Each structure stands twice: as structure tokens, then as C-alpha cells.
Short mmCIF file of C-alpha atoms in Angstrom, two decimals:
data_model
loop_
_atom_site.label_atom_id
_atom_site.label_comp_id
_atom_site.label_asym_id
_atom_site.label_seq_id
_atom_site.Cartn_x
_atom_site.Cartn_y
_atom_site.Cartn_z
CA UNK A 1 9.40 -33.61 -15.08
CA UNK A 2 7.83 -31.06 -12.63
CA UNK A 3 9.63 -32.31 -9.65
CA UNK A 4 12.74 -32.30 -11.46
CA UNK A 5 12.18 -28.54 -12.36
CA UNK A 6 11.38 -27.56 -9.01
CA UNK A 7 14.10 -29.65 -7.95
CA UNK A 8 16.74 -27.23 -9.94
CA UNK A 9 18.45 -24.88 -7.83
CA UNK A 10 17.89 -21.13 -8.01
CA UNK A 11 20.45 -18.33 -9.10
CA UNK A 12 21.29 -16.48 -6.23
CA UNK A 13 20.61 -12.75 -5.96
CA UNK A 14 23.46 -11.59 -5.52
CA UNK A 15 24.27 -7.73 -4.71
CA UNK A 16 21.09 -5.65 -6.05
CA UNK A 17 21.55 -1.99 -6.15
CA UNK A 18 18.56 -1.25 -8.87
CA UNK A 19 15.46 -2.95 -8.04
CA UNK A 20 12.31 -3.01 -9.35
CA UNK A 21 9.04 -3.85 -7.93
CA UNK A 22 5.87 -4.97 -9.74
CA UNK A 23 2.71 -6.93 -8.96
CA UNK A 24 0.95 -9.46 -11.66
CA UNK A 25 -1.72 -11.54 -11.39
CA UNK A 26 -2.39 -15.43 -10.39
CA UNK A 27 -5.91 -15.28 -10.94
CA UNK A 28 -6.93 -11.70 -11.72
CA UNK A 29 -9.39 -10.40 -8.74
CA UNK A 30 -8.42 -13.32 -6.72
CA UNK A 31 -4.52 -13.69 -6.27
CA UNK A 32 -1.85 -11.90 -6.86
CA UNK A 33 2.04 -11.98 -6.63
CA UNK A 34 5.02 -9.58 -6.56
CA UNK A 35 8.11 -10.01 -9.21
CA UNK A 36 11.58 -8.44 -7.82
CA UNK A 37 13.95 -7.32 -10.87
CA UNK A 38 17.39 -6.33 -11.03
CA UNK A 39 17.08 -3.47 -13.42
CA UNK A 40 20.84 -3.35 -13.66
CA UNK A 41 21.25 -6.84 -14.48
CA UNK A 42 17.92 -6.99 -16.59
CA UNK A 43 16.89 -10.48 -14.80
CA UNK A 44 13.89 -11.28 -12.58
CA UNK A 45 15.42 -12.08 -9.41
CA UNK A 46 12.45 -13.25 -6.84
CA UNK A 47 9.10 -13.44 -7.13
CA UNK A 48 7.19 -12.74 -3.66
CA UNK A 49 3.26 -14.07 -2.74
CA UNK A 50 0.63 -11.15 -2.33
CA UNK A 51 1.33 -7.93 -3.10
CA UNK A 52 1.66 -7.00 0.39
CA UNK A 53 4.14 -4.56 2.35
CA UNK A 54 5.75 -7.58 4.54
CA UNK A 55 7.14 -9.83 2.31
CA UNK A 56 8.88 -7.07 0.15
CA UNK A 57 10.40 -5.57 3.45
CA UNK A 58 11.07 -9.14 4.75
CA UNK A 59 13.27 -9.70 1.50
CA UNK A 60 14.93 -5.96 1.57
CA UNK A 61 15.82 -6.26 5.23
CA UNK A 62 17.79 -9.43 4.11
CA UNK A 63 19.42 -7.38 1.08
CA UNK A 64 20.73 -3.77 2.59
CA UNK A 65 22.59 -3.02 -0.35
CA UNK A 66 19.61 -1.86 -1.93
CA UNK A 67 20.14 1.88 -3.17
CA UNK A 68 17.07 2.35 -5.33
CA UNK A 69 13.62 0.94 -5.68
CA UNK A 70 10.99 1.47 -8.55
CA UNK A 71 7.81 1.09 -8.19
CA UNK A 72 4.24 2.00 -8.97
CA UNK A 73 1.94 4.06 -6.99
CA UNK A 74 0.45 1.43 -4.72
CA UNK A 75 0.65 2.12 -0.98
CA UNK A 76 1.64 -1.53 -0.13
CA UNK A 77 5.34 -1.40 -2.12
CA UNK A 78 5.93 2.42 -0.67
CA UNK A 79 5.39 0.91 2.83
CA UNK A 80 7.41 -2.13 2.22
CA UNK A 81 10.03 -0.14 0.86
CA UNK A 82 10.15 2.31 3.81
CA UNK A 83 9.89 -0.17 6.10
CA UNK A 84 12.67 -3.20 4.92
CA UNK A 85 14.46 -0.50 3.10
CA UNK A 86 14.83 2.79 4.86
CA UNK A 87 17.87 3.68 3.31
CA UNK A 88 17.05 3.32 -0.52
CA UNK A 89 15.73 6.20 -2.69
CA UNK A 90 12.38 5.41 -3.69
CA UNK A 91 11.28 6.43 -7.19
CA UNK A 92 7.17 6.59 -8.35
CA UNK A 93 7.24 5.58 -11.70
CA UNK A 94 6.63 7.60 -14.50
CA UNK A 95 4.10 6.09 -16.48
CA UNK A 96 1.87 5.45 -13.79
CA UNK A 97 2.48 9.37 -12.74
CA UNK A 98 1.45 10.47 -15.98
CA UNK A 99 -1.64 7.98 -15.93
CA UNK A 100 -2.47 9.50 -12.47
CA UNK A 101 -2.75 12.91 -14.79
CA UNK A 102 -4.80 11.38 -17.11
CA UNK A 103 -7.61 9.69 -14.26
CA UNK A 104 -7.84 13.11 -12.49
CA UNK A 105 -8.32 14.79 -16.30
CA UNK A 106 -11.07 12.85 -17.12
CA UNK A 107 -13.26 13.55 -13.82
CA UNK A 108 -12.21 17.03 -14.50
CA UNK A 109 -13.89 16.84 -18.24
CA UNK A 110 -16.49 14.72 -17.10
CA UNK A 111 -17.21 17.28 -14.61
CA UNK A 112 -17.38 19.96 -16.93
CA UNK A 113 -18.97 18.53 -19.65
CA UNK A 114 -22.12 20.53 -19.36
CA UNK A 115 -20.50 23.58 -20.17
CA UNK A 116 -19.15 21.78 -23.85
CA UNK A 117 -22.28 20.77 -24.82
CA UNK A 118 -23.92 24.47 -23.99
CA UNK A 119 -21.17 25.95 -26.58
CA UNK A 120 -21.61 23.46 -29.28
CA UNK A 121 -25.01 24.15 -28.83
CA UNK A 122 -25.16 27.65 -28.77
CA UNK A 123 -22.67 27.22 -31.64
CA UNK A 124 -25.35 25.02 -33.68
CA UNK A 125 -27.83 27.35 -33.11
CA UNK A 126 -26.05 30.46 -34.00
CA UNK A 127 -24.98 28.55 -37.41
CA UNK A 128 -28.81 26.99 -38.17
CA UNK A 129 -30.03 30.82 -37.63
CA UNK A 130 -27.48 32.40 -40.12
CA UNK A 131 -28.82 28.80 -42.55
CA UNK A 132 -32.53 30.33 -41.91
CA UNK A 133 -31.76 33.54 -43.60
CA UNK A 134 -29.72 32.08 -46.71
CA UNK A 135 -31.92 31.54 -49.80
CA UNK A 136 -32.24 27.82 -49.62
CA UNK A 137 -34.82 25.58 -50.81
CA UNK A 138 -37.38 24.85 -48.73
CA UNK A 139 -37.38 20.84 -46.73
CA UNK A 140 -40.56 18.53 -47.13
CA UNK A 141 -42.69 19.04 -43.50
CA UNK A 142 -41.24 16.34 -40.95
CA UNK A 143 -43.77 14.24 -39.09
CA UNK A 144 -44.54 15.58 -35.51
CA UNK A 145 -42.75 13.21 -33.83
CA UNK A 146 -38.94 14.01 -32.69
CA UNK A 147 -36.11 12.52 -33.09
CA UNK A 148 -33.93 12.50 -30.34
CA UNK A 149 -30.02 10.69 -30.90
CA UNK A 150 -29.55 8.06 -28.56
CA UNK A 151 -27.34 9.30 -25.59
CA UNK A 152 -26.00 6.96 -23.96
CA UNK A 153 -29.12 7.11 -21.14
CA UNK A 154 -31.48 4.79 -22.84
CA UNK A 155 -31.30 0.82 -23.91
CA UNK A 156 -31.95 -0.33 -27.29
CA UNK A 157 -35.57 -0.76 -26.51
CA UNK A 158 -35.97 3.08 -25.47
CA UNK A 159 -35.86 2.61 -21.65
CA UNK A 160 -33.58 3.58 -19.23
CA UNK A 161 -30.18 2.14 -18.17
CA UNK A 162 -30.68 0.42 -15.43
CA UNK A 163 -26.76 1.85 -14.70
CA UNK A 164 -27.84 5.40 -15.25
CA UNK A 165 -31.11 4.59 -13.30
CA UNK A 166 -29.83 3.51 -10.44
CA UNK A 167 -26.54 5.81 -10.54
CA UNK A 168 -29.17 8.79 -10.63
CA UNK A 169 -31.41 7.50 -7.70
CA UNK A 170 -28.48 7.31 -5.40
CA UNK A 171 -26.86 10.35 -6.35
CA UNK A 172 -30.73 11.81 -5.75
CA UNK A 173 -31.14 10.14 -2.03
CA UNK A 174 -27.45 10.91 -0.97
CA UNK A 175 -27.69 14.40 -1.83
CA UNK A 176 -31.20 14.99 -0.25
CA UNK A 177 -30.17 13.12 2.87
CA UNK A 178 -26.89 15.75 2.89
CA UNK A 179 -29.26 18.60 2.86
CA UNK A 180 -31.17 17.43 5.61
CA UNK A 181 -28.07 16.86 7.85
CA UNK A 182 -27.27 13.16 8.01
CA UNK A 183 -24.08 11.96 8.48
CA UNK A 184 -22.23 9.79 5.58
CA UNK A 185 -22.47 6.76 8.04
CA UNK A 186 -26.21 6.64 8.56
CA UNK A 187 -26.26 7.55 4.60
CA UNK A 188 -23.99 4.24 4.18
CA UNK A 189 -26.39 2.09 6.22
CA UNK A 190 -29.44 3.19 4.86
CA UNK A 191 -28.28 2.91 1.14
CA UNK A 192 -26.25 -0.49 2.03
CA UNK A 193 -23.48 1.10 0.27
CA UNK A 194 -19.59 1.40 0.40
CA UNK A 195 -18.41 4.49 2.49
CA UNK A 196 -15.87 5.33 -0.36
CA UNK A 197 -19.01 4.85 -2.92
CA UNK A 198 -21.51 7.36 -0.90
CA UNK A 199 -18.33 9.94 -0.27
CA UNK A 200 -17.90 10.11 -4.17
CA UNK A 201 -21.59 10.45 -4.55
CA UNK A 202 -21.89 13.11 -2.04
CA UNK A 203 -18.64 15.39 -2.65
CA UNK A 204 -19.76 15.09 -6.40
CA UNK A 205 -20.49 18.43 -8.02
CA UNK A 206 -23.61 16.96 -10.48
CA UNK A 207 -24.63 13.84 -11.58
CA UNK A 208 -22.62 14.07 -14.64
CA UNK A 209 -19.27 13.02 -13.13
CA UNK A 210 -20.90 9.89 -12.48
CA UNK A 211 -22.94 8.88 -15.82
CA UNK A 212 -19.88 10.89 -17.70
CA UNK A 213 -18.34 7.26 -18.77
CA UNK A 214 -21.57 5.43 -19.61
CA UNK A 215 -22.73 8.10 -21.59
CA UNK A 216 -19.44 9.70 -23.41
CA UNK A 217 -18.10 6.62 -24.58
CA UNK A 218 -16.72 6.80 -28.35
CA UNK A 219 -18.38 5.03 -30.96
CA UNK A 220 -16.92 3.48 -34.16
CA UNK A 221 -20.31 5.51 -36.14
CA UNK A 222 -19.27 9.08 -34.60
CA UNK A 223 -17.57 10.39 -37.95
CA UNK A 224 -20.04 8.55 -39.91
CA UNK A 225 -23.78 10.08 -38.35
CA UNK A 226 -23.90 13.07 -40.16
CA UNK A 227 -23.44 11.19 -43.55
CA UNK A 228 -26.15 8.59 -42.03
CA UNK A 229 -28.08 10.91 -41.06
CA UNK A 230 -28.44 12.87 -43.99
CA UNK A 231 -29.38 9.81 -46.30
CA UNK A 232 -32.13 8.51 -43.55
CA UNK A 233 -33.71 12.20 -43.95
CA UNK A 234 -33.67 11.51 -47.53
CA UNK A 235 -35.56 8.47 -47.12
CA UNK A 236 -32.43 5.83 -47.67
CA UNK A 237 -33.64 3.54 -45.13
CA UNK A 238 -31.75 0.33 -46.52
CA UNK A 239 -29.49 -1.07 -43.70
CA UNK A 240 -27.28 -3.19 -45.74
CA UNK A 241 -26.67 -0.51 -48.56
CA UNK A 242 -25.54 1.80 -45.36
CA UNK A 243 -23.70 0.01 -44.15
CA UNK A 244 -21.96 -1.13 -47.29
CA UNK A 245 -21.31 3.11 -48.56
CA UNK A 246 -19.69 3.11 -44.61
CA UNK A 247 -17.62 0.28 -45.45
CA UNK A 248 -16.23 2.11 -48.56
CA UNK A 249 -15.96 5.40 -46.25
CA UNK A 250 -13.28 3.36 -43.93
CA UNK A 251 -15.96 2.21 -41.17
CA UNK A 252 -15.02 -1.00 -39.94
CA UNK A 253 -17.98 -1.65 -38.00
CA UNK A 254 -20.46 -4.05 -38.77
CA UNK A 255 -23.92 -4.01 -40.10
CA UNK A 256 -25.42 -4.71 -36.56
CA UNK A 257 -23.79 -2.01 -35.30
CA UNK A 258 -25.91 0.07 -37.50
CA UNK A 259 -28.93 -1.52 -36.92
CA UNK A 260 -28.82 -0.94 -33.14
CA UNK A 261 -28.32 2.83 -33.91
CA UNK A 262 -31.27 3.02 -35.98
CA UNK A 263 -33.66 0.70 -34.70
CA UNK A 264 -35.93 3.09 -33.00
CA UNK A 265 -36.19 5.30 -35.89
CA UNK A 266 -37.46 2.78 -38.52
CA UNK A 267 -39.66 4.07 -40.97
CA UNK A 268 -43.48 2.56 -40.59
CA UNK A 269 -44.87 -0.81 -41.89
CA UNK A 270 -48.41 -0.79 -40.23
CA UNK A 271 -50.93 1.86 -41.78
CA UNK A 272 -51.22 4.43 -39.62
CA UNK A 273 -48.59 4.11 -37.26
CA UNK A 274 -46.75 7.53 -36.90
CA UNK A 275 -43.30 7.54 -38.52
CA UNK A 276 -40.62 9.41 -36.30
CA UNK A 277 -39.33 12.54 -37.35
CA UNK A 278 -35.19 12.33 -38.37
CA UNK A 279 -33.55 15.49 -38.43
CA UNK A 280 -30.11 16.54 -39.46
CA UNK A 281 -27.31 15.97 -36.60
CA UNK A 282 -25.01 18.97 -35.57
CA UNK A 283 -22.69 19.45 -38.09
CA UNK A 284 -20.46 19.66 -34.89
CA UNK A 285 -21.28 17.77 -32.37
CA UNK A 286 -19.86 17.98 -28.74
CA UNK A 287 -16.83 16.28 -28.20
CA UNK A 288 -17.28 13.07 -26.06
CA UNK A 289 -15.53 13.54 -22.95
CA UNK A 290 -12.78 10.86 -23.83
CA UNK A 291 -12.06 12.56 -26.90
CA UNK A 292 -11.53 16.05 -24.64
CA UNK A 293 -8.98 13.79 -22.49
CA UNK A 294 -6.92 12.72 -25.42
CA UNK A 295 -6.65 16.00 -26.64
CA UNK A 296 -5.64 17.71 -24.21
CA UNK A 297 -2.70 15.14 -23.04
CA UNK A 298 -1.51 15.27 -26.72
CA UNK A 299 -2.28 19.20 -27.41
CA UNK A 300 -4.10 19.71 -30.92
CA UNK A 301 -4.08 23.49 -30.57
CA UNK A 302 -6.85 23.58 -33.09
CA UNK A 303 -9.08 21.24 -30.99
CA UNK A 304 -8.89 22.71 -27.75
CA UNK A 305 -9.25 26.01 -28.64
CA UNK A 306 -12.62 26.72 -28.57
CA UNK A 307 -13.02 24.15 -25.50
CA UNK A 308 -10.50 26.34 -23.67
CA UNK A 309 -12.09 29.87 -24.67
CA UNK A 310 -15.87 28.46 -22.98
CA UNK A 311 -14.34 26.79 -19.96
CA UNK A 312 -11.81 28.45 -17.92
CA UNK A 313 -11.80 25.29 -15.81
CA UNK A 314 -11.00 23.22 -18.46
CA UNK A 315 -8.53 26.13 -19.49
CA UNK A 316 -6.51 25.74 -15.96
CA UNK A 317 -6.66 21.78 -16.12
CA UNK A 318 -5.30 21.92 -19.66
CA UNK A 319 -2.54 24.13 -18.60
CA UNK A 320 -1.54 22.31 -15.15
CA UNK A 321 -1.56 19.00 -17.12
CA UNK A 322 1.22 20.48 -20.00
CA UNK A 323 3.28 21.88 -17.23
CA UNK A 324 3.40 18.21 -15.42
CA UNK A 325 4.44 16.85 -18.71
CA UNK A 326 6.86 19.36 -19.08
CA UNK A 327 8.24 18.66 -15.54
CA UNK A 328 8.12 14.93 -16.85
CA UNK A 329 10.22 14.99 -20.29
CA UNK A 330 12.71 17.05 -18.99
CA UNK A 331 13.03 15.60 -15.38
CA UNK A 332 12.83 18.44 -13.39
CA UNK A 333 11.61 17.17 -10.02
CA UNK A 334 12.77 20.18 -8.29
CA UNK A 335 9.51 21.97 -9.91
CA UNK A 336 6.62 19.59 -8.48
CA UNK A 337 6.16 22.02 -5.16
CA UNK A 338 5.71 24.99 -7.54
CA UNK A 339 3.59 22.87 -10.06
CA UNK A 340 1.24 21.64 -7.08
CA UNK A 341 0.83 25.40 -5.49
CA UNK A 342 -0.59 26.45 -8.82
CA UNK A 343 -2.97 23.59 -9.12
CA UNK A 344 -4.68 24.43 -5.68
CA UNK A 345 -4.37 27.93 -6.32
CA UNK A 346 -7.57 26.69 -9.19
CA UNK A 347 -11.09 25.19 -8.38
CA UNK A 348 -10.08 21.87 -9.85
CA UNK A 349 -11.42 19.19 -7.12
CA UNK A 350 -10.74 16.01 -8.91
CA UNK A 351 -6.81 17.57 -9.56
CA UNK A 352 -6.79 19.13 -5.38
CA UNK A 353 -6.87 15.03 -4.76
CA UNK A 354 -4.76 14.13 -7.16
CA UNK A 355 -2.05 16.72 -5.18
CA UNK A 356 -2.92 15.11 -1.91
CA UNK A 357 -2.18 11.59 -3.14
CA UNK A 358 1.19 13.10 -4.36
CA UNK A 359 2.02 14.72 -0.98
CA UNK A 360 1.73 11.86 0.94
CA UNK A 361 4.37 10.18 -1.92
CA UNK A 362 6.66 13.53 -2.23
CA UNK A 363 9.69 11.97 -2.39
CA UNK A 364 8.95 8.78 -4.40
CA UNK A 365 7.32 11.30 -6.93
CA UNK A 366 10.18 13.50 -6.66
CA UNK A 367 12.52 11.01 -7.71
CA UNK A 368 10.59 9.58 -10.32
CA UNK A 369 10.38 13.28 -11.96
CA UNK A 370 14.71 13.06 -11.92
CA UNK A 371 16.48 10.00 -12.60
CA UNK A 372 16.72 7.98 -15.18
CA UNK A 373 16.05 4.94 -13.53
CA UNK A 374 11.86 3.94 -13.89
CA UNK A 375 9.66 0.50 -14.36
CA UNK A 376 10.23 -0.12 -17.87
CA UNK A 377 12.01 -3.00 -17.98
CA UNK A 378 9.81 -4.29 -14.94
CA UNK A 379 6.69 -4.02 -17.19
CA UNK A 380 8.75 -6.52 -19.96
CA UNK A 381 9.44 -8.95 -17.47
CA UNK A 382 5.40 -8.68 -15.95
CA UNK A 383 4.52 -9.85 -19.35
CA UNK A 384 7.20 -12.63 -20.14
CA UNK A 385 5.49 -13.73 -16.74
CA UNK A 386 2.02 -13.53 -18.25
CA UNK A 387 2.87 -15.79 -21.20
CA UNK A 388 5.17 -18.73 -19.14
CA UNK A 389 1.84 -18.63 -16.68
CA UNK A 390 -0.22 -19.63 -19.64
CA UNK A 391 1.99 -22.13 -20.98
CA UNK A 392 1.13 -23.60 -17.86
CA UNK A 393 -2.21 -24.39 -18.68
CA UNK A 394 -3.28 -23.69 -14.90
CA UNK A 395 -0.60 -26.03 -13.76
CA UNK A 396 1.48 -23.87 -12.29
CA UNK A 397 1.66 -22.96 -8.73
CA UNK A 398 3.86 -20.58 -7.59
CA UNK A 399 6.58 -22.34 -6.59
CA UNK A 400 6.78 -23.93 -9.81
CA UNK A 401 6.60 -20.58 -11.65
CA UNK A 402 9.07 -18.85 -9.68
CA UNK A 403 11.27 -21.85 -11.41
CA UNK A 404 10.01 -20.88 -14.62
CA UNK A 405 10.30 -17.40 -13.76
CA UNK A 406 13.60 -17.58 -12.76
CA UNK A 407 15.05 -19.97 -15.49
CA UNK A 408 13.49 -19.30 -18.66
CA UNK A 409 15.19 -17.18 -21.08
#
């Protein structure tokens, strides 16, 4: 039956003036391929080994009707294009544009983090002073001991990360080893690292930008500590029955998952042994940087606010992303020089790259901020792909799903 598959003969081609150019996976991290489309016929047309630049410009150099290509950011598929194709318009797409934005906004929060956690805080202990003066009754004395929330930094045993140990050590060494004068190549051999890994490390501007994602990740609990926390200071220290009031509250968590918040802070079972001191959590806690992303690609005025009034950095990077997406719902390519001027014009590092990496893709960019034409339809096809490769149970090699490809419905 497999021989007679492969056996069946292939739909030519034919004249392609729309094409669209994707990658997908054989084996992810191992193999990859490349599937063609015909975005004006809506049908996969080819599908290329690799995701290399010289099969796509061996097949476009054997198809010069070509007029447009869309494709995603990689480097590979703008070479092949330029090279097999030199007369087609080449057009970025627009989702990966816009996710582009959203990479370079969250080094930009993670970056400036620091300075949202100073405000909350300054903010918590402005509101906990004007609490002090209030006629309110007076709280049993806690035991000595403090109670710090976990923060991402520590394991469930207490102890350090051995991520944020060793992400802290190297940004430590790199940095002193800067100061002293060494070059990032005698940094690279000393360290045994990547030179791409000890260039982020040393053009970093603090160690948060680096433990940012391992620390700021959301949690399911994050709407529901201040309610825990308030019935562990009142001496509620029943697990189940916690977790069963969260359940009723809408948490969909499970009961481990509050467990492995508390298990630190357990109250004492030998005599003697000091119980840890709970206190109340902020009433408003610090954003996690995540959080700060999403908000500022969507705009909750009410949200971003006060970020924007404490951090005129995060102020400029809110702005410059709402005038991209403005450039992007309305199409107006013609506005991306102006758009990028402004954008160095601010101390926004993480966004001055981003720019680069659009400058040496101008025109693709360009294009994909005007027409209507964009990788939509190549993204359906990428997935119909995924599903006939697991029908195949492993069985299929590519020439045999390049049939399927091709043939299935």
C-alpha cells in the first residue's frame, strides 16, 4: 500500500504567483522541512528538505513567475528568496512582526522590573503607615522569625535554584572579567561558554534581565495569596479545607499546588521548635513581568497607569509598541522609518536591536506592514501537516509525506 502511494503521481505546480513559505518539524530539534503553498490556490504545492536557503532558491529559480513570497522572519527563506527569486516582493509576516514586539517588550520589562517593585513598595508602605494611625485593634505579637514569600529564587526545600545560582555566578565572573579588560573571547574560553551566551551576559544592564523569567512567572495562586494568607495568620492551617474554599473561589489548581506554597511555613509539631512568623501579603503586589507584557500589548489604561507614571522607560516602550500596532492594523508601511527614528531616539536597548534586525529586513517588513497578502493560510496547512505526520505513526519519511502532503484533502 505504501509503494502504491508513493507510486501516485504528483499535481503539478503549475503557475504560482502567491507563495508561501513555512518550516515544520520532522523530529523537533533534529530535522526539519520546508512546505511551499500557493496562497492563491489555497493548496500545498511542494514540500522541500531542511529549512535551508538552497533548496527554496533551487525551486524559485525553476518557477520565475513568482511575484510574491511570505514568509517568517528567518534569515534562511529571506536569502533563498533573494537569491532564486530576485524579482518577487518579499513580505515579513505579520504575526511573527508583532511577536518580534512582544520578545523585545518583555526584556524591556524584565529589565525594568526593579523600578515596579520599588513603587509597589513604596506604595505598600505609604498605605501600611496611613493603617498605623487608624484606630484599629491591636494583632497578637508574631514569632521572631520572618516570613519571606517564595520568589521564584529558592527550591521547595529553601535553597537556591541551581538556574538562578549558576545564572548569577556567570553574570558575576563575566562582568568582573569586563572591568578588568578581557576580551569576550578569552571570557568565552575561560567560562566554556557560547559567544552569543557571554555577549548577552555582558551587554546586560543587571542580573534581572536574566533571572526575570524564572522568577516572574505567573502562578495559578496569585489572586488567591492574600485570601490564603490572611486565614494562615489566623491560624487556618488545614491544607485540604484551603484548598477546598479556593476551589469554591474559581481556583482550579490542585491541593499540591498549595502544599508546595506553604510547606516552609508549617506551623510546629516538635516542642520547642520556633514557628515562622506569616504576615499579611501586599494588598498589591507587583505585577509579574509577564503580566506587564500582556498589558501593555492589549492596553488596560487602568493597569498601566501607574506603571507608566514610575517608569518613563516603560512609558516610551509602551508608547513605541501602540504606534507599531497602529502601523500594523491599518497597514501603513510607509511609517516604519519614522516609527524606528523614534525608538532610537529612547534608551530602550532590547527595542535598539529589535530596529537593527528590522533594517537588515526593510523591505520584507515593509511589505508585510501593506498588503494584504501574509502567512495565514500557511500556518493551516503547517498544522494539517502536523496531524497526517502523526497518523503516520513514525512511518513516514519524507517522500512518503510529501504524497500525503500533497494528496490528502
Amino acid at each position: 500500500m505504501l509503494d502504491l502511494l508513493r507510486s501516485v503521481p504528483q499535481q503539478p505546480a503549475g503557475q504560482v504567483r502567491y507563495l508561501g513559505v513555512d518550516d515544520f518539524a520532522l523530529r523537533r530539534g533534529d530535522s526539519y522541512a520546508t512546505i511551499l503553498v500557493d496562497l492563491e490556490a489555497r493548496r500545498a504545492i511542494d514540500v522541500l528538505p531542511g529549512r535551508d536557503a538552497e533548496p527554496l532558491a533551487v525551486w524559485l529559480r525553476q518557477h520565475p513567475e513568482v511575484e510574491v513570497i511570505c514568509r517568517d522572519r528567518a534569515g534562511a527563506y529571506a536569502e533563498g528568496a533573494r537569491n532564486g527569486a530576485p524579482q518577487a516582493l518579499q513580505v515579513a509576516d505579520a504575526w511573527h512582526l508583532w511577536r518580534n514586539i512582544a520578545e523585545a517588550l518583555e526584556k524591556t520589562v524584565g529589565s525594568h522590573h526593579g523600578c515596579i517593585r520599588e513603587a509597589f513598595a513604596e506604595s505598600l508602605a505609604t498605605a501600611e503607615k496611613t493603617a498605623e494611625t487608624a484606630v484599629t485593634p491591636k494583632l497578637p505579637e508574631a514569632v521572631d522569625v520572618p516570613f519571606v514569600p517564595p520568589d521564584g529564587t529558592l527550591d521547595l526545600l529553601g535553597r537556591p535554584r541551581r538556574l538562578v545560582a549558576r545564572t548569577a555566578e556567570r553574570y558575576a565572573a563575566v562582568q568582573k572579567w569586563l572591568a578588568e579588560g578581557k576580551s569576550l573571547g578569552a571570557i568565552r574560553r575561560t567560562l566554556r561558554l557560547g559567544h552569543s551566551t557571554v555577549r548577552r551576559f555582558a551587554r546586560a544592564g543587571s542580573l534581572d534581565e536574566f533571572l526575570v523569567k524564572a522568577t516572574g512567572r505567573l502562578s495559578v495562586l496569585d489572586e488567591h495569596k492574600a485570601y490564603l494568607h490572611a486565614h494562615w495568620l489566623d491560624g487556618r492551617h488545614d491544607i485540604p479545607q484551603l484548598h477546598r474554599e479556593l476551589r469554591e473561589r474559581g481556583f482550579t489548581g490542585s491541593v499540591q499546588c498549595v502544599r508546595r506554597y506553604f510547606r516552609s511555613f508549617k506551623p510546629p509539631r516538635q516542642p520547642g521548635r520556633k514557628q515562622q512568623r506569616v504576615s499579611r501579603p501586599p494588598s498589591r503586589p507587583a505585577p509579574k513581568p509577564r503580566r506587564v507584557v500582556r498589558w501593555i500589548l492589549t492596553l488596560p489604561a487602568a493597569e498601566l497607569k501607574e506603571i507608566r507614571a514610575v517608569c518613563p522607560h516603560l512609558d516610551a516602550a509602551a508608547r513605541h509598541v501602540h504606534d507599531f500596532a497602529e502601523m500594523l492594523h491599518h497597514l501603513r508601511g510607509d511609517h516604519l522609518p519614522d516609527w524606528m527614528d523614534r525608538v532610537l531616539a529612547d534608551d530602550l536597548p532590547a527595542l535598539h536591536s529589535l530596529v537593527n534586525g528590522l533594517r537588515r529586513d526593510f523591505d520584507g517588513v515593509t511589505a508585510g506592514l501593506s498588503p494584504p497578502w501574509s502567512s495565514g493560510q500557511v500556518e493551516g496547512h503547517v498544522t494539517r501537516v502536523k496531524l497526517l505526520k502523526r497518523m503516520g505513526y513514525g512511518r513516514a519519511n519524507l517522500d512518503l509525506l510529501l504524497q500525503r502532503v500533497l494528496l490528502a484533502p
